PDB file of N, CA and C in Angstrom:
ATOM      1  N   LEU A  83    -111.910  55.847  45.295  1.00 51.00           N
ATOM      2  CA  LEU A  83    -113.018  55.049  45.624  1.00 51.00           C
ATOM      3  C   LEU A  83    -113.625  55.598  46.958  1.00 51.00           C
ATOM      4  N   VAL A  84    -115.098  55.981  47.088  1.00 55.00           N
ATOM      5  CA  VAL A  84    -115.684  56.493  48.118  1.00 55.00           C
ATOM      6  C   VAL A  84    -115.871  55.647  49.290  1.00 55.00           C
ATOM      7  N   SER A  85    -115.815  55.904  50.503  1.00 62.00           N
ATOM      8  CA  SER A  85    -116.114  54.815  51.534  1.00 62.00           C
ATOM      9  C   SER A  85    -117.396  54.503  51.429  1.00 62.00           C
ATOM     10  N   ARG A  86    -117.554  53.322  51.830  1.00 59.00           N
ATOM     11  CA  ARG A  86    -119.153  52.660  51.977  1.00 59.00           C
ATOM     12  C   ARG A  86    -120.000  53.528  52.983  1.00 59.00           C
ATOM     13  N   LYS A  87    -119.131  54.080  54.001  1.00 55.00           N
ATOM     14  CA  LYS A  87    -119.933  55.104  55.025  1.00 55.00           C
ATOM     15  C   LYS A  87    -120.565  56.442  54.373  1.00 55.00           C
ATOM     16  N   ALA A  88    -119.299  56.928  53.493  1.00 57.00           N
ATOM     17  CA  ALA A  88    -119.748  58.193  52.877  1.00 57.00           C
ATOM     18  C   ALA A  88    -120.899  57.967  51.672  1.00 57.00           C
ATOM     19  N   PHE A  89    -120.657  56.565  51.175  1.00 55.00           N
ATOM     20  CA  PHE A  89    -121.825  56.465  50.171  1.00 55.00           C
ATOM     21  C   PHE A  89    -123.571  56.460  50.813  1.00 55.00           C
ATOM     22  N   LEU A  90    -123.274  55.588  51.911  1.00 55.00           N
ATOM     23  CA  LEU A  90    -124.761  55.577  52.970  1.00 55.00           C
ATOM     24  C   LEU A  90    -125.073  56.931  53.304  1.00 55.00           C
ATOM     25  N   LEU A  91    -124.334  57.914  53.762  1.00 54.00           N
ATOM     26  CA  LEU A  91    -124.530  59.087  54.083  1.00 54.00           C
ATOM     27  C   LEU A  91    -125.150  59.917  53.356  1.00 54.00           C
ATOM     28  N   HIS A  92    -124.552  59.801  52.167  1.00 50.00           N
ATOM     29  CA  HIS A  92    -125.053  60.602  50.919  1.00 50.00           C
ATOM     30  C   HIS A  92    -126.316  60.105  50.174  1.00 50.00           C
ATOM     31  N   SER A  93    -126.351  58.784  50.280  1.00 52.00           N
ATOM     32  CA  SER A  93    -127.644  58.272  49.769  1.00 52.00           C
ATOM     33  C   SER A  93    -128.820  58.519  50.728  1.00 52.00           C
ATOM     34  N   CYS A  94    -128.436  58.474  51.959  1.00 51.00           N
ATOM     35  CA  CYS A  94    -129.746  59.008  52.859  1.00 51.00           C
ATOM     36  C   CYS A  94    -129.908  60.397  52.749  1.00 51.00           C
ATOM     37  N   SER A  95    -129.165  61.420  52.082  1.00 51.00           N
ATOM     38  CA  SER A  95    -129.457  62.546  52.033  1.00 51.00           C
ATOM     39  C   SER A  95    -130.067  62.897  50.580  1.00 51.00           C
ATOM     40  N   ASN A  96    -130.318  61.874  49.721  1.00 53.00           N
ATOM     41  CA  ASN A  96    -130.959  61.818  48.601  1.00 53.00           C
ATOM     42  C   ASN A  96    -130.094  62.563  47.561  1.00 53.00           C
ATOM     43  N   SER A  97    -129.011  62.772  47.540  1.00 58.00           N
ATOM     44  CA  SER A  97    -127.944  63.293  46.530  1.00 58.00           C
ATOM     45  C   SER A  97    -128.031  62.604  45.270  1.00 58.00           C
ATOM     46  N   SER A  98    -128.576  63.076  44.342  1.00 74.00           N
ATOM     47  CA  SER A  98    -128.668  62.299  43.093  1.00 74.00           C
ATOM     48  C   SER A  98    -127.614  62.187  42.246  1.00 74.00           C
ATOM     49  N   ASN A  99    -126.870  63.240  42.362  1.00 75.00           N
ATOM     50  CA  ASN A  99    -125.471  63.371  41.527  1.00 75.00           C
ATOM     51  C   ASN A  99    -124.434  62.485  42.401  1.00 75.00           C
ATOM     52  N   PHE A 100    -124.527  62.492  43.702  1.00 71.00           N
ATOM     53  CA  PHE A 100    -123.367  61.487  44.106  1.00 71.00           C
ATOM     54  C   PHE A 100    -123.737  60.147  43.755  1.00 71.00           C
ATOM     55  N   THR A 101    -125.063  59.679  43.908  1.00 83.00           N
ATOM     56  CA  THR A 101    -125.526  58.528  43.472  1.00 83.00           C
ATOM     57  C   THR A 101    -125.199  58.066  42.246  1.00 83.00           C
ATOM     58  N   ARG A 102    -125.594  59.084  41.344  1.00 85.00           N
ATOM     59  CA  ARG A 102    -125.332  58.812  39.831  1.00 85.00           C
ATOM     60  C   ARG A 102    -123.763  58.236  39.728  1.00 85.00           C
ATOM     61  N   ASP A 103    -122.776  59.337  40.446  1.00 88.00           N
ATOM     62  CA  ASP A 103    -121.518  59.130  40.274  1.00 88.00           C
ATOM     63  C   ASP A 103    -120.707  57.808  40.682  1.00 88.00           C
ATOM     64  N   ILE A 104    -121.344  57.129  41.874  1.00 90.00           N
ATOM     65  CA  ILE A 104    -120.857  56.268  42.396  1.00 90.00           C
ATOM     66  C   ILE A 104    -121.607  54.964  41.719  1.00 90.00           C
ATOM     67  N   MET A 105    -122.675  55.062  41.211  1.00 90.00           N
ATOM     68  CA  MET A 105    -122.870  53.787  40.384  1.00 90.00           C
ATOM     69  C   MET A 105    -122.274  53.629  39.111  1.00 90.00           C
ATOM     70  N   LYS A 106    -121.957  54.917  38.588  1.00 92.00           N
ATOM     71  CA  LYS A 106    -121.218  55.072  37.433  1.00 92.00           C
ATOM     72  C   LYS A 106    -119.757  54.287  37.714  1.00 92.00           C
ATOM     73  N   GLU A 107    -119.287  54.532  38.906  1.00 94.00           N
ATOM     74  CA  GLU A 107    -117.962  54.015  39.219  1.00 94.00           C
ATOM     75  C   GLU A 107    -117.992  52.462  39.408  1.00 94.00           C
ATOM     76  N   TYR A 108    -119.058  52.069  40.199  1.00 95.00           N
ATOM     77  CA  TYR A 108    -119.372  50.712  40.340  1.00 95.00           C
ATOM     78  C   TYR A 108    -119.546  50.043  38.967  1.00 95.00           C
ATOM     79  N   LYS A 109    -120.253  50.336  38.060  1.00 95.00           N
ATOM     80  CA  LYS A 109    -120.495  49.975  36.782  1.00 95.00           C
ATOM     81  C   LYS A 109    -119.282  49.837  35.989  1.00 95.00           C
ATOM     82  N   ASP A 110    -118.352  50.833  35.922  1.00 95.00           N
ATOM     83  CA  ASP A 110    -117.249  51.002  35.084  1.00 95.00           C
ATOM     84  C   ASP A 110    -116.179  49.952  35.720  1.00 95.00           C
ATOM     85  N   LYS A 111    -116.239  49.558  37.292  1.00 96.00           N
ATOM     86  CA  LYS A 111    -115.371  48.509  37.586  1.00 96.00           C
ATOM     87  C   LYS A 111    -115.670  47.205  37.212  1.00 96.00           C
ATOM     88  N   ILE A 112    -117.237  46.979  36.967  1.00 96.00           N
ATOM     89  CA  ILE A 112    -117.449  45.764  36.725  1.00 96.00           C
ATOM     90  C   ILE A 112    -117.178  45.449  35.309  1.00 96.00           C
ATOM     91  N   LEU A 113    -117.400  46.594  34.458  1.00 96.00           N
ATOM     92  CA  LEU A 113    -117.114  46.505  33.044  1.00 96.00           C
ATOM     93  C   LEU A 113    -115.671  46.123  32.875  1.00 96.00           C
ATOM     94  N   LYS A 114    -114.938  46.747  33.338  1.00 97.00           N
ATOM     95  CA  LYS A 114    -113.325  46.483  33.293  1.00 97.00           C
ATOM     96  C   LYS A 114    -113.034  45.208  33.808  1.00 97.00           C
ATOM     97  N   PHE A 115    -113.858  44.663  34.650  1.00 97.00           N
ATOM     98  CA  PHE A 115    -113.435  43.443  35.231  1.00 97.00           C
ATOM     99  C   PHE A 115    -113.901  42.383  33.889  1.00 97.00           C
ATOM    100  N   TYR A 116    -114.990  42.567  33.172  1.00 97.00           N
ATOM    101  CA  TYR A 116    -115.380  41.958  32.137  1.00 97.00           C
ATOM    102  C   TYR A 116    -114.523  41.889  30.769  1.00 97.00           C
ATOM    103  N   ARG A 117    -113.958  43.292  30.599  1.00 97.00           N
ATOM    104  CA  ARG A 117    -113.047  43.241  29.378  1.00 97.00           C
ATOM    105  C   ARG A 117    -111.702  42.487  29.807  1.00 97.00           C
ATOM    106  N   GLU A 118    -111.259  42.674  31.224  1.00 98.00           N
ATOM    107  CA  GLU A 118    -109.991  41.986  31.318  1.00 98.00           C
ATOM    108  C   GLU A 118    -110.163  40.111  31.363  1.00 98.00           C
ATOM    109  N   ASN A 119    -111.433  39.741  31.820  1.00 97.00           N
ATOM    110  CA  ASN A 119    -111.623  38.288  32.221  1.00 97.00           C
ATOM    111  C   ASN A 119    -112.379  37.630  31.025  1.00 97.00           C
ATOM    112  N   LYS A 120    -113.116  38.431  30.343  1.00 96.00           N
ATOM    113  CA  LYS A 120    -113.972  37.850  29.207  1.00 96.00           C
ATOM    114  C   LYS A 120    -115.230  37.173  29.824  1.00 96.00           C
ATOM    115  N   ARG A 121    -115.435  37.624  30.970  1.00 96.00           N
ATOM    116  CA  ARG A 121    -116.837  37.046  31.637  1.00 96.00           C
ATOM    117  C   ARG A 121    -117.084  38.182  32.684  1.00 96.00           C
ATOM    118  N   MET A 122    -118.392  38.025  33.019  1.00 96.00           N
ATOM    119  CA  MET A 122    -118.890  39.082  34.152  1.00 96.00           C
ATOM    120  C   MET A 122    -118.524  38.374  35.437  1.00 96.00           C
ATOM    121  N   PRO A 123    -118.130  39.194  36.229  1.00 96.00           N
ATOM    122  CA  PRO A 123    -117.873  38.575  37.648  1.00 96.00           C
ATOM    123  C   PRO A 123    -119.142  38.058  38.717  1.00 96.00           C
ATOM    124  N   VAL A 124    -118.825  36.995  39.373  1.00 95.00           N
ATOM    125  CA  VAL A 124    -119.849  36.493  40.055  1.00 95.00           C
ATOM    126  C   VAL A 124    -119.795  37.305  41.520  1.00 95.00           C
ATOM    127  N   TYR A 125    -121.129  37.402  42.081  1.00 95.00           N
ATOM    128  CA  TYR A 125    -121.236  38.402  43.561  1.00 95.00           C
ATOM    129  C   TYR A 125    -120.121  38.426  44.172  1.00 95.00           C
ATOM    130  N   GLU A 126    -119.293  37.239  44.868  1.00 95.00           N
ATOM    131  CA  GLU A 126    -118.105  37.457  45.637  1.00 95.00           C
ATOM    132  C   GLU A 126    -116.989  38.270  44.977  1.00 95.00           C
ATOM    133  N   GLU A 127    -116.722  38.252  43.631  1.00 97.00           N
ATOM    134  CA  GLU A 127    -116.034  38.643  42.809  1.00 97.00           C
ATOM    135  C   GLU A 127    -116.185  40.457  42.914  1.00 97.00           C
ATOM    136  N   VAL A 128    -117.270  40.780  42.763  1.00 97.00           N
ATOM    137  CA  VAL A 128    -117.902  42.091  42.938  1.00 97.00           C
ATOM    138  C   VAL A 128    -117.846  42.397  44.154  1.00 97.00           C
ATOM    139  N   MET A 129    -117.981  41.837  45.150  1.00 96.00           N
ATOM    140  CA  MET A 129    -117.790  42.059  46.727  1.00 96.00           C
ATOM    141  C   MET A 129    -116.338  42.683  46.604  1.00 96.00           C
ATOM    142  N   ARG A 130    -115.519  41.829  46.421  1.00 96.00           N
ATOM    143  CA  ARG A 130    -113.908  42.278  46.520  1.00 96.00           C
ATOM    144  C   ARG A 130    -113.724  43.387  45.749  1.00 96.00           C
ATOM    145  N   LEU A 131    -114.102  43.438  44.474  1.00 96.00           N
ATOM    146  CA  LEU A 131    -113.584  44.316  43.245  1.00 96.00           C
ATOM    147  C   LEU A 131    -114.061  45.790  43.800  1.00 96.00           C
ATOM    148  N   LEU A 132    -115.377  45.962  44.348  1.00 96.00           N
ATOM    149  CA  LEU A 132    -116.021  47.299  45.001  1.00 96.00           C
ATOM    150  C   LEU A 132    -115.785  47.585  46.345  1.00 96.00           C
ATOM    151  N   GLY A 133    -115.078  46.494  47.185  1.00 95.00           N
ATOM    152  CA  GLY A 133    -114.892  46.821  48.388  1.00 95.00           C
ATOM    153  C   GLY A 133    -116.179  46.627  49.585  1.00 95.00           C
ATOM    154  N   PHE A 134    -116.999  45.860  49.097  1.00 95.00           N
ATOM    155  CA  PHE A 134    -118.156  45.683  49.871  1.00 95.00           C
ATOM    156  C   PHE A 134    -117.956  44.372  51.021  1.00 95.00           C
ATOM    157  N   LYS A 135    -118.565  44.455  51.996  1.00 94.00           N
ATOM    158  CA  LYS A 135    -118.448  43.500  53.069  1.00 94.00           C
ATOM    159  C   LYS A 135    -119.466  42.371  53.369  1.00 94.00           C
ATOM    160  N   SER A 136    -120.278  42.363  52.317  1.00 93.00           N
ATOM    161  CA  SER A 136    -121.230  41.315  52.320  1.00 93.00           C
ATOM    162  C   SER A 136    -121.824  40.994  50.961  1.00 93.00           C
ATOM    163  N   LYS A 137    -122.176  39.743  50.446  1.00 93.00           N
ATOM    164  CA  LYS A 137    -122.798  39.704  49.356  1.00 93.00           C
ATOM    165  C   LYS A 137    -124.152  40.091  49.201  1.00 93.00           C
ATOM    166  N   ASN A 138    -124.989  40.680  50.322  1.00 94.00           N
ATOM    167  CA  ASN A 138    -125.870  41.093  50.368  1.00 94.00           C
ATOM    168  C   ASN A 138    -126.050  42.457  49.805  1.00 94.00           C
ATOM    169  N   SER A 139    -124.870  43.235  50.141  1.00 94.00           N
ATOM    170  CA  SER A 139    -124.750  44.409  49.516  1.00 94.00           C
ATOM    171  C   SER A 139    -124.695  44.663  48.036  1.00 94.00           C
ATOM    172  N   VAL A 140    -123.817  43.393  47.602  1.00 95.00           N
ATOM    173  CA  VAL A 140    -123.624  43.189  45.948  1.00 95.00           C
ATOM    174  C   VAL A 140    -125.130  42.867  45.189  1.00 95.00           C
ATOM    175  N   TYR A 141    -125.744  42.056  46.111  1.00 94.00           N
ATOM    176  CA  TYR A 141    -127.130  41.758  45.555  1.00 94.00           C
ATOM    177  C   TYR A 141    -128.027  42.960  45.174  1.00 94.00           C
ATOM    178  N   LYS A 142    -128.025  43.681  46.188  1.00 94.00           N
ATOM    179  CA  LYS A 142    -128.698  44.921  46.275  1.00 94.00           C
ATOM    180  C   LYS A 142    -128.416  45.780  45.190  1.00 94.00           C
ATOM    181  N   LEU A 143    -127.038  46.018  45.066  1.00 94.00           N
ATOM    182  CA  LEU A 143    -126.495  46.968  44.030  1.00 94.00           C
ATOM    183  C   LEU A 143    -126.810  46.543  42.520  1.00 94.00           C
ATOM    184  N   ILE A 144    -126.586  45.007  42.421  1.00 94.00           N
ATOM    185  CA  ILE A 144    -126.944  44.374  41.069  1.00 94.00           C
ATOM    186  C   ILE A 144    -128.272  44.502  40.726  1.00 94.00           C
ATOM    187  N   ASN A 145    -129.182  44.442  41.732  1.00 93.00           N
ATOM    188  CA  ASN A 145    -130.614  44.362  41.239  1.00 93.00           C
ATOM    189  C   ASN A 145    -130.871  46.033  40.964  1.00 93.00           C
ATOM    190  N   LYS A 146    -130.173  46.829  41.750  1.00 92.00           N
ATOM    191  CA  LYS A 146    -130.369  48.289  41.263  1.00 92.00           C
ATOM    192  C   LYS A 146    -129.884  48.609  39.828  1.00 92.00           C
ATOM    193  N   LEU A 147    -128.793  47.810  39.370  1.00 92.00           N
ATOM    194  CA  LEU A 147    -128.280  48.149  38.175  1.00 92.00           C
ATOM    195  C   LEU A 147    -129.092  47.447  37.212  1.00 92.00           C
ATOM    196  N   VAL A 148    -129.682  46.372  37.612  1.00 94.00           N
ATOM    197  CA  VAL A 148    -130.494  45.527  36.545  1.00 94.00           C
ATOM    198  C   VAL A 148    -131.912  46.287  36.420  1.00 94.00           C
ATOM    199  N   LYS A 149    -132.416  46.958  37.504  1.00 92.00           N
ATOM    200  CA  LYS A 149    -133.659  47.967  37.275  1.00 92.00           C
ATOM    201  C   LYS A 149    -133.328  48.805  36.305  1.00 92.00           C
ATOM    202  N   GLU A 150    -132.244  49.492  36.376  1.00 90.00           N
ATOM    203  CA  GLU A 150    -132.008  50.688  35.595  1.00 90.00           C
ATOM    204  C   GLU A 150    -131.525  50.561  34.195  1.00 90.00           C
ATOM    205  N   GLY A 151    -131.555  49.121  33.864  1.00 91.00           N
ATOM    206  CA  GLY A 151    -131.249  48.645  32.554  1.00 91.00           C
ATOM    207  C   GLY A 151    -129.751  48.553  32.171  1.00 91.00           C
ATOM    208  N   ILE A 152    -128.807  48.830  33.199  1.00 90.00           N
ATOM    209  CA  ILE A 152    -127.484  48.881  33.007  1.00 90.00           C
ATOM    210  C   ILE A 152    -126.875  47.378  32.727  1.00 90.00           C
ATOM    211  N   PHE A 153    -127.319  46.413  33.665  1.00 92.00           N
ATOM    212  CA  PHE A 153    -127.146  45.135  33.328  1.00 92.00           C
ATOM    213  C   PHE A 153    -128.073  44.223  33.512  1.00 92.00           C
ATOM    214  N   GLU A 154    -128.268  42.807  32.824  1.00 94.00           N
ATOM    215  CA  GLU A 154    -129.178  42.036  33.082  1.00 94.00           C
ATOM    216  C   GLU A 154    -128.693  40.849  33.744  1.00 94.00           C
ATOM    217  N   LYS A 155    -129.664  39.886  34.148  1.00 93.00           N
ATOM    218  CA  LYS A 155    -129.420  38.742  34.770  1.00 93.00           C
ATOM    219  C   LYS A 155    -129.896  37.520  33.980  1.00 93.00           C
ATOM    220  N   ASP A 156    -129.301  36.360  33.957  1.00 92.00           N
ATOM    221  CA  ASP A 156    -129.776  35.259  33.499  1.00 92.00           C
ATOM    222  C   ASP A 156    -130.944  34.569  34.331  1.00 92.00           C
ATOM    223  N   SER A 157    -131.174  33.367  33.933  1.00 93.00           N
ATOM    224  CA  SER A 157    -132.302  32.560  34.801  1.00 93.00           C
ATOM    225  C   SER A 157    -131.890  32.150  36.102  1.00 93.00           C
ATOM    226  N   ARG A 158    -130.298  32.094  36.061  1.00 92.00           N
ATOM    227  CA  ARG A 158    -129.530  31.542  37.475  1.00 92.00           C
ATOM    228  C   ARG A 158    -129.519  32.631  38.180  1.00 92.00           C
ATOM    229  N   GLY A 159    -129.535  33.880  38.083  1.00 87.00           N
ATOM    230  CA  GLY A 159    -129.398  35.345  38.674  1.00 87.00           C
ATOM    231  C   GLY A 159    -127.961  35.693  38.388  1.00 87.00           C
ATOM    232  N   HIS A 160    -127.241  35.337  37.485  1.00 89.00           N
ATOM    233  CA  HIS A 160    -125.797  35.691  37.087  1.00 89.00           C
ATOM    234  C   HIS A 160    -125.971  37.002  36.483  1.00 89.00           C
ATOM    235  N   ILE A 161    -125.196  38.111  36.521  1.00 91.00           N
ATOM    236  CA  ILE A 161    -124.957  39.007  35.831  1.00 91.00           C
ATOM    237  C   ILE A 161    -124.522  38.552  34.323  1.00 91.00           C
ATOM    238  N   ILE A 162    -125.363  39.214  33.368  1.00 88.00           N
ATOM    239  CA  ILE A 162    -124.997  39.162  31.773  1.00 88.00           C
ATOM    240  C   ILE A 162    -125.049  40.496  31.141  1.00 88.00           C
TER     241      ILE A 162
END
């Protein structure tokens, strides 16, 4: 797993391959959680799973994944 600092540095330099790779890694970890637990993780679980330090970072990531059509949210904002 790439450190959050490295992620931010590469994101700022518009490295689309890096961003695509890290987003795939995040998606794969969330889907692995789903396969193992038969449910999608809540934001706090995603935070721990991906090594984020805040739920706000998770919120932004999930919104990006939703925008890209990778995940969806229900009416309560939970990942589906």
